[in-house]
Coordinates of C-alpha atoms and ligand atoms in Angstrom, one line a residue:
M1 CA 109.3 -5.4 -148.2
T2 CA 112.5 -6.1 -146.3
V3 CA 113.0 -9.4 -144.5
S4 CA 115.2 -9.0 -141.4
S5 CA 116.2 -11.0 -138.4
Y6 CA 117.5 -9.8 -135.1
N7 CA 119.5 -11.5 -132.3
P8 CA 116.9 -12.4 -129.6
A9 CA 119.6 -12.1 -126.9
D10 CA 120.7 -8.6 -128.2
P11 CA 117.9 -7.0 -130.2
D12 CA 120.2 -4.2 -131.5
D13 CA 122.1 -6.9 -133.4
L14 CA 120.6 -7.1 -136.9
V15 CA 121.6 -10.5 -138.2
V16 CA 120.5 -10.1 -141.8
A17 CA 118.2 -7.8 -143.9
V18 CA 117.3 -8.7 -147.5
E19 CA 114.7 -7.5 -149.9
A20 CA 111.8 -9.9 -150.1
P21 CA 111.7 -11.1 -153.7
G22 CA 107.9 -11.0 -154.2
A23 CA 105.4 -13.5 -155.6
E24 CA 106.6 -13.2 -159.2
A25 CA 110.1 -14.1 -158.3
V26 CA 108.8 -17.2 -156.5
R27 CA 106.9 -18.3 -159.6
A28 CA 110.1 -17.8 -161.7
A29 CA 112.2 -19.7 -159.2
V30 CA 109.7 -22.6 -159.3
G31 CA 109.8 -22.5 -163.1
R32 CA 113.6 -22.8 -163.1
A33 CA 113.5 -25.6 -160.5
R34 CA 111.0 -27.4 -162.7
A35 CA 113.3 -27.1 -165.7
A36 CA 116.2 -28.4 -163.6
Q37 CA 114.3 -31.4 -162.2
P38 CA 114.7 -33.9 -165.1
G39 CA 118.5 -33.4 -165.1
W40 CA 118.7 -33.9 -161.3
L41 CA 116.6 -37.1 -161.5
G42 CA 118.4 -38.2 -164.6
A43 CA 121.8 -37.8 -163.0
G44 CA 121.0 -41.0 -161.3
A45 CA 121.0 -42.5 -157.8
G46 CA 124.8 -42.4 -157.5
A47 CA 125.1 -38.7 -158.3
R48 CA 122.2 -37.8 -155.9
S49 CA 123.7 -39.9 -153.1
A50 CA 127.1 -38.4 -153.5
A51 CA 125.7 -34.8 -153.6
L52 CA 123.7 -35.4 -150.4
G53 CA 126.7 -37.0 -148.7
R54 CA 128.8 -33.9 -149.6
I55 CA 126.2 -31.7 -147.9
A56 CA 126.6 -33.7 -144.7
E57 CA 130.4 -33.2 -144.9
A58 CA 130.0 -29.5 -145.5
V59 CA 127.7 -29.1 -142.5
E60 CA 130.2 -31.0 -140.3
A61 CA 133.2 -29.1 -141.6
N62 CA 131.4 -25.8 -140.7
A63 CA 129.8 -27.0 -137.6
E64 CA 131.0 -24.4 -135.1
E65 CA 130.2 -21.5 -137.5
L66 CA 126.7 -22.9 -138.1
A67 CA 126.1 -23.4 -134.3
A68 CA 127.2 -19.8 -133.6
L69 CA 124.8 -18.6 -136.3
I70 CA 121.9 -20.5 -134.8
V71 CA 122.7 -19.0 -131.4
R72 CA 122.8 -15.5 -132.8
E73 CA 119.9 -15.7 -135.2
V74 CA 117.2 -17.6 -133.1
G75 CA 118.7 -17.5 -129.6
K76 CA 119.1 -21.2 -129.2
P77 CA 121.5 -22.2 -126.3
L78 CA 124.9 -23.3 -127.7
A79 CA 124.7 -26.9 -126.6
E80 CA 121.3 -27.3 -128.4
A81 CA 122.6 -25.4 -131.4
R82 CA 125.6 -27.8 -131.7
G83 CA 123.1 -30.7 -131.3
E84 CA 121.0 -29.3 -134.1
V85 CA 124.0 -29.0 -136.4
A86 CA 125.1 -32.6 -135.7
R87 CA 121.5 -33.7 -136.4
T88 CA 121.5 -31.7 -139.6
A89 CA 124.6 -33.5 -140.9
A90 CA 123.1 -36.9 -139.8
I91 CA 119.9 -36.1 -141.7
W92 CA 121.7 -35.4 -144.9
R93 CA 123.9 -38.6 -144.4
Y94 CA 120.8 -40.7 -143.7
Y95 CA 119.0 -39.5 -146.8
A96 CA 122.2 -39.8 -148.9
Q97 CA 121.5 -43.6 -148.8
A98 CA 117.9 -43.2 -149.9
P99 CA 118.5 -42.8 -153.7
Y100 CA 119.5 -46.5 -153.6
E101 CA 116.4 -47.7 -151.8
P102 CA 114.0 -49.9 -153.7
S103 CA 111.4 -47.7 -155.4
G104 CA 108.7 -50.3 -155.9
A105 CA 107.7 -53.9 -156.0
V106 CA 107.2 -56.7 -158.5
H107 CA 103.9 -58.5 -158.6
E108 CA 102.7 -61.7 -160.4
T109 CA 100.3 -61.3 -163.3
A110 CA 96.8 -62.7 -162.8
A111 CA 97.4 -65.0 -165.8
G112 CA 100.0 -65.4 -168.5
P113 CA 103.5 -64.1 -168.8
G114 CA 104.6 -60.5 -168.0
L115 CA 105.7 -58.3 -165.2
L116 CA 103.5 -56.1 -163.0
L117 CA 105.5 -53.4 -161.2
T118 CA 105.0 -50.5 -158.9
R119 CA 107.4 -47.7 -159.1
R120 CA 107.6 -44.5 -157.1
R121 CA 108.5 -41.3 -159.0
P122 CA 109.1 -37.7 -157.8
Y123 CA 106.4 -35.1 -158.3
G124 CA 108.7 -32.3 -159.7
V125 CA 109.3 -29.3 -157.5
A126 CA 108.9 -29.6 -153.8
G127 CA 107.7 -26.3 -152.1
L128 CA 109.0 -26.3 -148.6
I129 CA 107.9 -23.8 -146.0
A130 CA 109.7 -23.8 -142.6
P131 CA 109.4 -22.2 -139.2
W132 CA 112.3 -20.5 -137.4
N133 CA 112.8 -22.7 -134.4
F134 CA 114.9 -25.4 -136.0
P135 CA 116.5 -23.2 -138.6
L136 CA 118.8 -25.9 -140.1
A137 CA 117.2 -29.2 -139.1
I138 CA 113.6 -28.6 -140.4
P139 CA 114.7 -27.3 -143.8
S140 CA 117.0 -30.3 -144.0
W141 CA 114.5 -32.9 -143.0
K142 CA 112.2 -31.6 -145.7
A143 CA 114.8 -30.9 -148.5
A144 CA 117.0 -34.0 -148.1
P145 CA 114.2 -36.7 -148.7
A146 CA 112.6 -34.5 -151.5
L147 CA 116.0 -34.2 -153.3
A148 CA 117.0 -37.8 -152.6
V149 CA 114.1 -39.2 -154.6
G150 CA 114.7 -36.8 -157.5
N151 CA 112.6 -33.7 -156.9
T152 CA 114.1 -30.3 -157.0
A153 CA 113.3 -28.1 -154.0
V154 CA 112.4 -24.4 -153.3
L155 CA 112.5 -23.5 -149.6
K156 CA 110.9 -20.4 -148.1
P157 CA 112.4 -20.1 -144.6
A158 CA 110.8 -18.1 -141.8
P159 CA 111.9 -14.5 -141.8
E160 CA 113.5 -14.9 -138.3
A161 CA 115.8 -17.7 -139.7
T162 CA 116.8 -16.2 -143.0
A163 CA 120.5 -16.2 -142.5
C164 CA 120.7 -19.8 -141.4
A165 CA 118.7 -21.0 -144.5
L166 CA 120.8 -18.9 -146.9
R167 CA 124.0 -20.3 -145.4
L168 CA 122.6 -23.9 -145.7
A169 CA 121.9 -23.4 -149.4
E170 CA 125.3 -22.0 -149.9
L171 CA 127.0 -24.9 -148.2
A172 CA 124.8 -27.4 -150.0
G173 CA 126.5 -26.4 -153.3
L174 CA 124.0 -28.3 -155.5
P175 CA 123.7 -27.6 -159.2
A176 CA 121.8 -24.4 -160.2
D177 CA 118.1 -24.4 -159.4
V178 CA 118.2 -27.9 -157.7
F179 CA 117.9 -26.4 -154.2
T180 CA 116.8 -22.7 -154.0
V181 CA 116.3 -20.7 -150.9
L182 CA 114.0 -17.8 -151.3
P183 CA 113.7 -15.5 -148.3
G184 CA 110.3 -13.9 -147.6
G185 CA 107.1 -13.8 -145.6
A186 CA 103.5 -14.7 -146.2
E187 CA 103.4 -13.4 -149.8
E188 CA 106.3 -15.6 -150.9
G189 CA 105.0 -18.5 -148.9
A190 CA 101.6 -18.3 -150.5
A191 CA 103.1 -18.0 -154.0
L192 CA 105.2 -21.1 -153.4
V193 CA 102.1 -23.1 -152.3
D194 CA 100.4 -21.9 -155.6
A195 CA 103.2 -23.0 -157.8
A196 CA 104.9 -26.2 -156.3
D197 CA 104.0 -29.8 -157.3
V198 CA 104.2 -31.0 -153.7
V199 CA 104.1 -28.9 -150.5
S200 CA 105.5 -29.5 -147.1
F201 CA 104.8 -27.0 -144.3
T202 CA 105.8 -26.7 -140.7
G203 CA 104.6 -23.8 -138.6
S204 CA 101.6 -22.5 -136.7
T205 CA 98.1 -24.0 -136.9
G206 CA 96.4 -21.0 -138.5
V207 CA 98.9 -20.5 -141.3
G208 CA 99.1 -24.3 -141.8
R209 CA 95.4 -24.6 -142.3
A210 CA 95.4 -21.9 -145.0
V211 CA 98.4 -23.7 -146.7
V212 CA 96.5 -27.0 -146.6
R213 CA 93.4 -25.4 -148.1
A214 CA 95.3 -23.7 -150.9
A215 CA 97.3 -26.8 -151.9
T216 CA 94.3 -29.1 -151.7
G217 CA 92.4 -26.7 -153.8
R218 CA 95.0 -27.0 -156.5
G219 CA 95.0 -30.8 -156.1
V220 CA 98.7 -31.1 -155.0
P221 CA 99.8 -33.3 -152.1
V222 CA 100.5 -31.4 -148.9
Q223 CA 101.7 -32.3 -145.4
A224 CA 101.5 -29.8 -142.5
E225 CA 103.1 -30.1 -139.1
L226 CA 101.5 -27.6 -136.8
G227 CA 101.4 -26.4 -133.2
G228 CA 101.2 -28.8 -130.3
L229 CA 99.9 -28.6 -126.7
N230 CA 101.9 -31.4 -125.2
A231 CA 101.3 -33.0 -121.8
A232 CA 103.5 -34.9 -119.4
L233 CA 101.9 -37.5 -117.1
V234 CA 103.6 -38.4 -113.9
L235 CA 102.5 -41.5 -112.0
P236 CA 103.1 -41.9 -108.2
D237 CA 105.5 -44.9 -108.9
A238 CA 107.8 -42.7 -111.1
D239 CA 111.3 -41.6 -110.1
I240 CA 110.0 -38.1 -109.3
E241 CA 113.4 -36.4 -109.4
S242 CA 114.2 -37.8 -112.8
A243 CA 110.7 -37.0 -114.1
A244 CA 111.0 -33.4 -112.8
A245 CA 114.4 -33.1 -114.6
H246 CA 112.9 -34.3 -117.9
I247 CA 109.9 -32.1 -117.6
A248 CA 111.9 -29.0 -116.7
A249 CA 114.0 -29.6 -119.8
A250 CA 110.9 -30.1 -121.9
V251 CA 109.2 -26.9 -120.5
A252 CA 112.1 -24.5 -120.4
G253 CA 114.7 -26.0 -122.9
Y254 CA 115.2 -23.4 -125.7
A255 CA 112.6 -21.3 -123.8
G256 CA 109.8 -23.8 -124.6
Q257 CA 110.0 -23.0 -128.3
K258 CA 109.9 -26.6 -129.6
C259 CA 106.7 -27.9 -131.1
T260 CA 107.2 -30.9 -128.8
A261 CA 107.7 -28.8 -125.6
T262 CA 105.7 -29.7 -122.5
S263 CA 103.1 -27.1 -121.6
R264 CA 100.7 -29.2 -119.4
V265 CA 102.0 -31.3 -116.5
I266 CA 99.5 -33.8 -115.1
A267 CA 100.4 -35.3 -111.7
V268 CA 98.5 -38.4 -110.8
G269 CA 97.3 -39.0 -107.2
A270 CA 100.2 -39.1 -104.7
A271 CA 102.7 -37.8 -107.3
H272 CA 101.2 -34.3 -107.0
E273 CA 103.0 -32.9 -103.9
P274 CA 106.5 -34.4 -104.5
L275 CA 106.3 -33.5 -108.2
R276 CA 105.3 -29.9 -107.5
E277 CA 108.2 -29.5 -105.2
A278 CA 110.7 -31.2 -107.4
L279 CA 109.6 -29.3 -110.5
V280 CA 109.6 -25.9 -108.9
K281 CA 113.2 -26.6 -107.8
A282 CA 114.2 -27.9 -111.2
L283 CA 112.7 -25.0 -113.1
A284 CA 114.1 -22.4 -110.7
A285 CA 117.6 -23.9 -111.3
V286 CA 117.3 -23.6 -115.1
D287 CA 119.9 -21.2 -116.5
D288 CA 120.7 -19.5 -119.8
A289 CA 122.6 -22.6 -121.0
V290 CA 119.3 -24.4 -121.1
C291 CA 116.6 -21.7 -121.6
G292 CA 117.7 -18.7 -123.5
P293 CA 115.5 -15.8 -124.8
V294 CA 112.3 -16.2 -126.8
I295 CA 112.2 -15.2 -130.5
S296 CA 110.7 -11.7 -130.2
A297 CA 109.4 -9.0 -127.8
A298 CA 105.9 -9.9 -129.0
A299 CA 106.3 -13.6 -128.1
R300 CA 107.5 -12.6 -124.6
D301 CA 104.7 -10.1 -124.1
R302 CA 102.1 -12.7 -125.2
V303 CA 103.3 -15.0 -122.4
T304 CA 103.5 -12.4 -119.7
E305 CA 100.1 -11.0 -120.5
A306 CA 98.6 -14.6 -120.4
V307 CA 100.3 -15.2 -117.0
S308 CA 98.8 -11.9 -115.6
S309 CA 95.3 -12.7 -116.9
A310 CA 95.5 -16.3 -115.5
V311 CA 96.5 -14.9 -112.1
A312 CA 93.7 -12.4 -112.3
A313 CA 91.4 -15.4 -113.0
G314 CA 92.6 -17.3 -109.8
A315 CA 95.8 -19.1 -111.0
S316 CA 98.9 -19.1 -108.8
V317 CA 102.4 -18.8 -110.0
L318 CA 104.5 -21.6 -108.4
T319 CA 107.8 -20.4 -109.9
G320 CA 108.9 -17.7 -112.4
G321 CA 106.5 -15.4 -114.2
R322 CA 108.7 -12.4 -114.4
V323 CA 110.7 -10.7 -117.1
P324 CA 114.3 -10.5 -115.9
E325 CA 116.0 -7.0 -116.0
R326 CA 118.5 -7.6 -118.8
T327 CA 119.0 -7.1 -122.5
G328 CA 117.2 -9.6 -124.7
W329 CA 113.8 -11.2 -124.9
Y330 CA 114.2 -13.3 -121.7
L331 CA 111.5 -14.8 -119.5
E332 CA 111.8 -16.8 -116.3
P333 CA 110.8 -20.4 -116.6
T334 CA 107.3 -20.4 -115.3
L335 CA 104.9 -23.0 -113.7
L336 CA 101.3 -22.2 -112.8
A337 CA 98.6 -24.0 -110.9
D338 CA 94.8 -23.6 -110.6
V339 CA 94.6 -22.2 -114.1
P340 CA 90.9 -22.2 -115.1
A341 CA 90.2 -24.9 -117.7
E342 CA 89.1 -22.5 -120.4
H343 CA 91.9 -20.0 -119.9
P344 CA 94.1 -19.7 -123.1
L345 CA 97.2 -20.9 -121.0
A346 CA 95.4 -24.3 -120.6
R347 CA 94.1 -24.5 -124.2
E348 CA 96.6 -22.8 -126.6
E349 CA 100.2 -23.2 -127.5
F350 CA 102.3 -20.2 -126.1
F351 CA 105.7 -21.2 -127.4
G352 CA 107.5 -19.9 -124.2
P353 CA 109.0 -21.5 -121.1
V354 CA 105.6 -21.8 -119.4
A355 CA 103.6 -24.8 -118.2
V356 CA 100.5 -25.5 -116.2
L357 CA 100.3 -28.1 -113.4
H358 CA 97.2 -30.2 -113.2
A359 CA 96.2 -32.9 -110.7
A360 CA 94.4 -36.1 -111.8
A361 CA 92.9 -38.6 -109.4
D362 CA 94.0 -41.7 -111.5
L363 CA 95.4 -42.8 -114.8
D364 CA 92.0 -42.7 -116.5
E365 CA 91.5 -39.0 -115.5
A366 CA 95.0 -38.2 -116.5
I367 CA 94.6 -39.7 -120.0
A368 CA 91.3 -38.0 -120.5
L369 CA 92.9 -34.6 -119.5
A370 CA 95.9 -35.2 -121.8
N371 CA 93.6 -36.1 -124.7
D372 CA 91.4 -33.1 -124.1
T373 CA 93.1 -30.9 -126.7
P374 CA 92.9 -30.5 -130.4
H375 CA 96.7 -30.3 -130.8
S376 CA 98.4 -33.5 -129.6
L377 CA 101.9 -33.8 -130.9
A378 CA 104.0 -35.4 -128.2
T379 CA 103.0 -36.7 -124.7
S380 CA 105.4 -38.0 -122.1
V381 CA 104.6 -40.6 -119.4
H382 CA 106.7 -41.0 -116.3
T383 CA 106.3 -44.4 -114.6
R384 CA 108.1 -47.6 -113.6
S385 CA 105.0 -49.7 -114.4
L386 CA 105.0 -51.5 -117.8
D387 CA 101.2 -51.8 -117.5
V388 CA 100.8 -48.0 -117.3
A389 CA 103.3 -47.4 -120.1
L390 CA 101.4 -49.9 -122.3
A391 CA 98.0 -48.4 -121.4
A392 CA 99.3 -45.0 -122.2
A393 CA 100.7 -46.1 -125.5
D394 CA 97.3 -47.5 -126.4
R395 CA 95.1 -44.7 -125.2
L396 CA 97.0 -41.5 -125.5
D397 CA 95.9 -39.5 -128.5
A398 CA 99.3 -38.2 -129.5
G399 CA 101.6 -38.7 -132.4
M400 CA 104.6 -39.3 -130.3
I401 CA 104.4 -41.1 -126.9
R402 CA 107.6 -41.0 -124.9
V403 CA 107.9 -43.1 -121.7
N404 CA 110.4 -41.8 -119.1
A405 CA 111.7 -39.2 -121.6
P406 CA 111.0 -35.5 -122.1
S407 CA 108.2 -34.8 -124.6
S408 CA 110.7 -32.8 -126.6
G409 CA 112.9 -35.1 -128.6
V410 CA 112.8 -36.4 -132.1
D411 CA 114.5 -39.3 -133.9
F412 CA 115.0 -38.3 -137.5
H413 CA 115.0 -41.9 -138.8
L414 CA 111.4 -42.5 -137.5
P415 CA 108.1 -41.1 -138.8
F416 CA 107.2 -37.8 -137.1
G417 CA 103.9 -36.0 -136.6
G418 CA 100.9 -35.4 -134.4
T419 CA 97.3 -36.3 -134.1
K420 CA 94.1 -34.3 -134.6
G421 CA 94.8 -30.7 -135.4
A422 CA 98.6 -31.0 -134.9
S423 CA 99.2 -32.6 -138.3
H424 CA 97.8 -32.9 -141.7
G425 CA 98.8 -35.5 -144.3
D426 CA 101.6 -38.0 -144.4
R427 CA 104.3 -38.2 -141.8
E428 CA 107.7 -36.5 -142.1
Q429 CA 111.1 -38.0 -141.5
G430 CA 112.3 -41.5 -141.7
R431 CA 111.3 -43.7 -144.7
A432 CA 107.8 -42.1 -144.5
A433 CA 109.2 -38.9 -146.1
L434 CA 110.4 -40.8 -149.2
D435 CA 106.8 -41.9 -149.8
F436 CA 105.4 -38.4 -149.3
Y437 CA 107.7 -36.9 -152.0
T438 CA 106.9 -39.6 -154.5
V439 CA 103.8 -41.0 -156.2
S440 CA 103.3 -44.7 -157.1
R441 CA 102.9 -45.8 -160.7
T442 CA 101.7 -49.2 -161.7
V443 CA 103.5 -50.6 -164.7
S444 CA 102.3 -53.7 -166.7
V445 CA 104.9 -55.2 -169.0
L446 CA 103.5 -57.9 -171.3
P447 CA 105.2 -59.8 -174.1
G448 CA 105.2 -58.0 -177.5
G449 CA 104.7 -61.3 -179.2
G450 CA 106.7 -62.8 -182.1
A451 CA 109.8 -63.8 -180.1
Ligands
NAD1 P1 104.4 -19.4 -138.7 O1 103.2 -20.2 -139.0 O2 104.3 -18.0 -138.3 O3 105.4 -19.4 -140.0 C1 105.8 -20.6 -140.6 C2 106.2 -20.3 -142.0 O4 105.0 -20.0 -142.8 C3 107.1 -19.1 -142.2 O5 108.1 -19.5 -143.2 C4 106.2 -18.0 -142.6 O6 106.9 -17.0 -143.3 C5 105.3 -18.8 -143.6 N1 104.0 -18.2 -143.9 C6 103.4 -17.2 -143.2 N2 102.2 -16.9 -143.8 C7 102.1 -17.7 -144.8 C8 101.0 -17.9 -145.8 N3 99.9 -17.2 -145.8 N4 101.2 -18.8 -146.8 C9 102.4 -19.6 -146.8 N5 103.4 -19.4 -145.9 C10 103.2 -18.5 -144.9 O7 105.3 -20.2 -137.6 P2 106.6 -19.8 -136.9 O8 106.3 -18.8 -135.9 O9 107.7 -19.6 -137.8 O10 107.0 -21.2 -136.1 C11 106.4 -21.5 -134.8 C12 105.3 -22.5 -135.0 O11 105.7 -23.7 -135.7 C13 104.7 -23.0 -133.7 O12 103.3 -23.1 -133.7 C14 105.3 -24.5 -133.6 O13 104.5 -25.4 -132.8 C15 105.3 -24.9 -135.0 N6 106.2 -26.0 -135.3 C16 105.7 -27.2 -135.5 C17 106.6 -28.3 -135.7 C18 106.0 -29.6 -136.0 O14 106.7 -30.4 -136.5 N7 104.8 -29.9 -135.6 C19 107.9 -28.1 -135.6 C20 108.4 -26.8 -135.4 C21 107.5 -25.7 -135.2

């Protein structure tokens, strides 16, 4: 099978085509990574820290080339692509300090002399499976902490982001078999889950559930970050213009292809009319510099078909809804109202620049509506009231709660993940990632006697 990726803004532009290596090659790569792991761990904190720091420098030194590759391979608007490259360098630099972090604690013995210690140790080979939408940042926020604590890593990128991942491994320049990128699809991904010692997955809910089952069945630790269906709550006391600008960015930025994108807008009470007006205006003003194409013709058609079926079921299109006549897989940023509660547009992630506007009588109804989804990753709340912000932080069932900010937005130095079906296992990013890629051992050191 050939793995190929095409430019979403110009589908005739083939970015890369490589032969998928097959399951046996994955097993062999994991075997080589396992053999390389003791040397990588044994090289010590200083060597690992220096190596990760050099990756940050290499990413920075090639920033413009990498940003252009992201634009070409996954259709990300240039400003966001530059932002992703800068974040990628920052991730490697942040985790370059991690090898020096304390790896355990000292405890008192219950009685008598001695030392009781905990010490975190790497598992061996980290199997990393990534989606295409953050083609450098997601592989990096998985690989950097895994490598920092002394695992070796094998990454299976999404087919649509193959060129970015291969370039990252090349720039990383780590010793042989310490960080391997193996292109491929489901076969290679499944083989990696069957062979690795710890598994980190980001992608769609269906695939993620299968990965969790397979890894759990083998008894290896697994984390999975999956799809979201994220809401934005707007209270009548909010700065409506600013809320509309944030929400338009979260709905249409990168064509809605962020797991933290907003797809449900919940206007509370008197906020409804002014928000509807401001949001329609803000979405209609979104241009290519913000939105860009979606990843494939199939992704575009899935959205347009859902919009048509929602309209047939009584929904109204407040703005957008059409496919512009131009080359590339573009879609107009779209806002709908009166979408029936059970319609897929109100229940499922579409990963396109499309959102549904709902009205809620009060905060309680808005929170109930926001929580009525199995996939809560990020929810934004727009208000000037501290009481509302605190109530939302207490009662919203989401992994990330963002007050007066777009739902899309991630700080790599804090734990990241969702609630309910949006996540499985430990958090990614921040210090939480260092715990995920290590297991704690308890060491008792007692006197040998005689001295
Ligand atoms: P996807 O699930 O189609 O693919 C993800 C990865 O899994 C790819 O590398 C793919 O090749 C691999 N894969 C496919 N079948 C597999 C199998 N049977 N076993 C093992 N691996 C397999 O997702 P995608 O289209 O690349 O990415 C978009 C999805 O990712 C969206 O649902 C989005 O919400 C989600 N996402 C989530 C987060 C998060 O942190 N929660 C971040 C970014 C994207």
